């Protein structure tokens, strides 16, 4: 098999004709894989443009999901190759996410509930967890389809359309929550440690610009206020601490949470 991509949780290989195999790492829990499969089937049923979902299989002691192979480039790759195109792609990113948020998704688990789980399983102290959970309790539940991991790396541009990938974290929730997480992923997600300092500086500059442009476009489409989005920042970054993230990002999040709770 040919390795065609990889992330923190899985590797992606070419499979049979017109298919890929998303092969999860051995330490990744089976329940998470089954959840991705079930959620992907539900999203497919809603008519969202995603790769056709095949079956769950075992391969060399690991579990994977077979998906339709989509030929195209991620928006992340396109923006990295041509940073001056970030305005155009940030607008399309906002449009795609806004379209998702028009769908009701009561068949999926609660996004707010998944945030609560993430906060409870984070590395925060018990007092910090309770303080964040108290703020989360004041925020709305929502009933819309939220991707939960929506960023330029998870959107492919094909000759015909845009296809949205990686639906493991999709849930039923409040659109402003989903937008807040997208802003965090674009602007603040940790970079690999082997990136040279000059390249890191340029990437971070592009990321900040992309996040601002994306947010401006989404708010223009939706009429959503900045305050609606900012209210979710604290619980979003607190729940992020339960994920597999680089140490540099973890340290930055801890500092922001400490500063926020002290004010």
Coordinates of C-alpha atoms in Angstrom, one line a residue:
X1 CA 0.0 0.0 0.0
X2 CA 1.1 3.5 -0.7
X3 CA 1.1 6.0 2.2
X4 CA -0.6 9.2 1.0
X5 CA -1.1 11.1 4.3
X6 CA -1.0 11.0 8.0
X7 CA -2.0 12.8 11.2
X8 CA -1.9 12.4 14.9
X9 CA -4.5 9.6 15.0
X10 CA -4.2 7.7 11.7
X11 CA -2.3 7.1 8.5
X12 CA -4.1 7.2 5.1
X13 CA -3.1 4.6 2.4
X14 CA -4.2 3.9 -1.1
X15 CA -6.5 0.9 -1.1
X16 CA -8.6 -0.7 -3.9
X17 CA -9.4 1.3 -7.0
X18 CA -11.1 4.5 -6.1
X19 CA -10.7 3.9 -2.4
X20 CA -8.4 4.9 0.5
X21 CA -7.9 3.2 3.9
X22 CA -7.8 5.4 6.9
X23 CA -5.7 3.2 9.2
X24 CA -5.8 4.3 12.9
X25 CA -2.8 4.0 15.1
X26 CA -2.8 1.0 17.5
X27 CA -3.2 3.1 20.6
X28 CA -6.3 4.9 19.2
X29 CA -9.5 3.5 20.9
X30 CA -11.9 1.3 18.9
X31 CA -14.8 3.3 20.3
X32 CA -13.4 6.4 18.6
X33 CA -13.2 4.6 15.3
X34 CA -16.7 3.3 15.5
X35 CA -17.9 6.7 16.4
X36 CA -16.3 8.2 13.3
X37 CA -17.9 5.5 11.1
X38 CA -21.4 6.1 12.6
X39 CA -21.1 9.9 12.4
X40 CA -19.8 9.8 8.8
X41 CA -22.7 7.6 7.8
X42 CA -25.2 10.0 9.4
X43 CA -23.6 13.0 7.7
X44 CA -23.6 11.2 4.4
X45 CA -27.3 10.6 4.9
X46 CA -27.8 14.4 5.4
X47 CA -26.4 15.0 1.9
X48 CA -23.3 16.8 3.0
X49 CA -20.4 16.6 0.4
X50 CA -18.1 14.0 2.0
X51 CA -16.2 11.0 0.7
X52 CA -18.5 7.9 0.4
X53 CA -18.1 5.8 3.5
X54 CA -17.2 2.1 3.0
X55 CA -16.6 -0.4 5.8
X56 CA -14.6 -0.9 9.0
X57 CA -11.8 -3.4 8.5
X58 CA -8.8 -5.0 10.3
X59 CA -5.4 -4.8 8.6
X60 CA -2.2 -6.1 10.2
X61 CA -3.4 -5.7 13.7
X62 CA -4.9 -2.2 13.2
X63 CA -8.4 -1.0 12.6
X64 CA -9.3 1.3 9.7
X65 CA -12.2 2.7 7.7
X66 CA -12.4 2.5 3.9
X67 CA -13.5 5.7 2.2
X68 CA -14.0 6.9 -1.4
X69 CA -10.7 8.3 -2.7
X70 CA -11.1 12.0 -3.6
X71 CA -8.6 13.6 -6.1
X72 CA -7.9 17.1 -5.1
X73 CA -5.8 19.4 -2.9
X74 CA -6.6 20.6 0.6
X75 CA -7.1 24.3 1.1
X76 CA -4.2 24.1 3.5
X77 CA -1.9 23.0 0.7
X78 CA -3.3 25.6 -1.7
X79 CA -2.9 28.4 0.8
X80 CA 0.6 27.3 1.7
X81 CA 1.7 27.2 -1.9
X82 CA 0.1 30.6 -2.7
X83 CA -0.4 32.7 0.5
X84 CA -1.8 35.6 -1.4
X85 CA -4.8 33.4 -2.2
X86 CA -5.8 33.0 1.4
X87 CA -8.5 35.7 1.1
X88 CA -10.4 33.7 -1.6
X89 CA -10.1 30.4 0.3
X90 CA -11.0 31.9 3.6
X91 CA -14.2 33.1 2.1
X92 CA -15.0 29.6 0.7
X93 CA -14.2 28.1 4.0
X94 CA -16.7 30.3 5.7
X95 CA -19.3 29.6 3.1
X96 CA -19.0 25.9 3.5
X97 CA -19.2 26.0 7.2
X98 CA -22.2 28.3 7.2
X99 CA -23.9 25.8 4.8
X100 CA -23.3 23.0 7.3
X101 CA -24.8 25.0 10.1
X102 CA -28.1 25.3 8.3
X103 CA -28.6 21.5 8.8
X104 CA -30.3 20.2 12.0
X105 CA -28.5 17.3 13.5
X106 CA -30.5 15.9 16.4
X107 CA -29.3 12.4 15.5
X108 CA -25.8 13.2 16.7
X109 CA -24.3 13.5 20.1
X110 CA -24.2 16.9 21.9
X111 CA -21.3 19.1 21.1
X112 CA -21.6 20.8 24.4
X113 CA -21.5 17.4 26.1
X114 CA -18.3 16.5 24.3
X115 CA -16.8 19.8 25.5
X116 CA -17.8 18.9 29.0
X117 CA -16.1 15.5 28.7
X118 CA -12.9 17.1 27.3
X119 CA -12.7 19.6 30.1
X120 CA -13.3 16.8 32.8
X121 CA -10.5 14.8 31.2
X122 CA -8.1 17.7 30.7
X123 CA -4.9 18.4 32.7
X124 CA -6.5 21.3 34.6
X125 CA -6.8 21.3 38.3
X126 CA -10.2 20.3 39.8
X127 CA -10.9 23.9 40.7
X128 CA -10.0 25.1 37.2
X129 CA -12.2 22.4 35.6
X130 CA -15.1 23.5 37.8
X131 CA -14.6 27.2 36.9
X132 CA -14.6 26.4 33.2
X133 CA -17.6 24.0 33.5
X134 CA -19.6 26.8 35.3
X135 CA -19.1 29.1 32.3
X136 CA -19.9 26.3 29.8
X137 CA -23.2 25.7 31.6
X138 CA -24.3 29.2 30.8
X139 CA -23.9 28.7 27.1
X140 CA -26.6 27.5 24.6
X141 CA -27.0 23.8 23.6
X142 CA -27.9 24.3 19.9
X143 CA -29.3 21.8 17.4
X144 CA -27.2 22.3 14.3
X145 CA -24.7 20.2 12.5
X146 CA -21.2 21.1 13.7
X147 CA -18.0 19.6 12.3
X148 CA -15.9 20.0 15.4
X149 CA -12.5 20.0 13.4
X150 CA -13.2 22.4 10.6
X151 CA -10.0 23.9 9.2
X152 CA -8.3 24.2 5.8
X153 CA -6.6 20.8 6.1
X154 CA -10.0 19.1 6.2
X155 CA -11.4 20.7 3.0
X156 CA -10.4 19.3 -0.4
X157 CA -10.8 21.3 -3.6
X158 CA -11.6 19.0 -6.5
X159 CA -12.3 19.9 -10.2
X160 CA -16.0 19.9 -9.5
X161 CA -16.6 20.9 -5.9
X162 CA -15.2 21.1 -2.3
X163 CA -15.3 18.0 -0.2
X164 CA -15.2 18.0 3.6
X165 CA -13.1 15.3 5.4
X166 CA -12.7 13.9 9.0
X167 CA -16.1 13.8 10.6
X168 CA -15.0 12.0 13.8
X169 CA -15.9 15.0 16.0
X170 CA -19.1 16.0 14.3
X171 CA -21.9 16.7 16.7
X172 CA -25.2 18.6 17.3
X173 CA -24.5 22.0 18.7
X174 CA -24.3 25.8 18.5
X175 CA -22.7 27.2 15.3
X176 CA -20.8 29.9 17.3
X177 CA -19.1 27.0 19.2
X178 CA -17.9 25.4 15.9
X179 CA -16.7 28.8 14.7
X180 CA -14.7 29.4 17.9
X181 CA -13.0 26.1 17.5
X182 CA -12.2 26.8 13.8
X183 CA -10.6 30.1 14.8
X184 CA -8.5 28.3 17.4
X185 CA -7.4 25.6 15.0
X186 CA -6.4 28.1 12.2
X187 CA -4.6 30.6 14.5
X188 CA -3.3 28.7 17.5
X189 CA -2.8 25.0 16.8
X190 CA 0.7 23.9 17.5
X191 CA 3.2 23.5 14.7
X192 CA 5.7 20.7 14.4
X193 CA 9.0 21.4 16.2
X194 CA 11.2 20.9 13.2
X195 CA 10.0 23.9 11.3
X196 CA 12.7 26.6 10.9
X197 CA 12.2 29.9 12.8
X198 CA 11.8 32.0 9.7
X199 CA 9.3 29.6 8.2
X200 CA 7.4 29.5 11.5
X201 CA 7.2 33.3 11.5
X202 CA 5.8 33.4 8.0
X203 CA 3.3 30.6 8.7
X204 CA 2.0 32.3 11.9
X205 CA 1.6 35.5 10.0
X206 CA -0.4 33.8 7.3
X207 CA -2.5 32.0 9.9
X208 CA -3.4 35.1 11.7
X209 CA -4.5 36.8 8.5
X210 CA -6.5 33.7 7.4
X211 CA -8.3 33.5 10.8
X212 CA -9.3 37.1 10.6
X213 CA -10.5 36.9 7.1
X214 CA -12.4 33.6 7.7
X215 CA -14.1 35.1 10.8
X216 CA -15.0 38.3 9.0
X217 CA -16.6 36.3 6.2
X218 CA -18.5 34.0 8.4
X219 CA -19.9 36.8 10.5
X220 CA -21.0 38.7 7.3
X221 CA -22.9 35.6 6.2
X222 CA -24.5 34.7 9.5
X223 CA -24.9 38.0 11.3
X224 CA -23.2 36.4 14.3
X225 CA -21.7 38.8 16.8
X226 CA -18.1 38.5 17.9
X227 CA -19.3 38.2 21.5
X228 CA -21.3 35.0 20.7
X229 CA -18.1 33.4 19.4
X230 CA -15.7 34.7 22.1
X231 CA -17.9 33.2 24.9
X232 CA -16.9 29.8 23.7
X233 CA -13.1 30.4 23.7
X234 CA -12.4 29.3 27.3
X235 CA -14.3 26.0 27.2
X236 CA -13.0 25.2 23.7
X237 CA -9.3 25.7 24.7
X238 CA -9.8 23.9 28.0
X239 CA -11.3 20.8 26.2
X240 CA -8.4 21.0 23.8
X241 CA -6.1 19.9 26.6
X242 CA -7.7 16.4 26.5
X243 CA -6.4 15.9 22.9
X244 CA -3.0 14.8 21.6
X245 CA -1.4 18.2 21.0
X246 CA 2.2 19.6 20.9
X247 CA 3.7 20.7 24.2
X248 CA 4.2 24.2 23.0
X249 CA 0.5 24.5 22.3
X250 CA -0.4 22.9 25.6
X251 CA 1.7 25.4 27.5
X252 CA 0.2 28.4 25.7
X253 CA -3.3 27.1 26.5
X254 CA -2.5 26.7 30.2
X255 CA -1.2 30.3 30.3
X256 CA -4.3 31.7 28.6
X257 CA -6.6 29.7 31.0
X258 CA -4.7 30.9 34.1
X259 CA -4.8 34.5 32.9
X260 CA -8.5 34.3 32.0
X261 CA -9.6 32.7 35.3
X262 CA -7.6 35.2 37.4
X263 CA -9.2 38.2 35.7

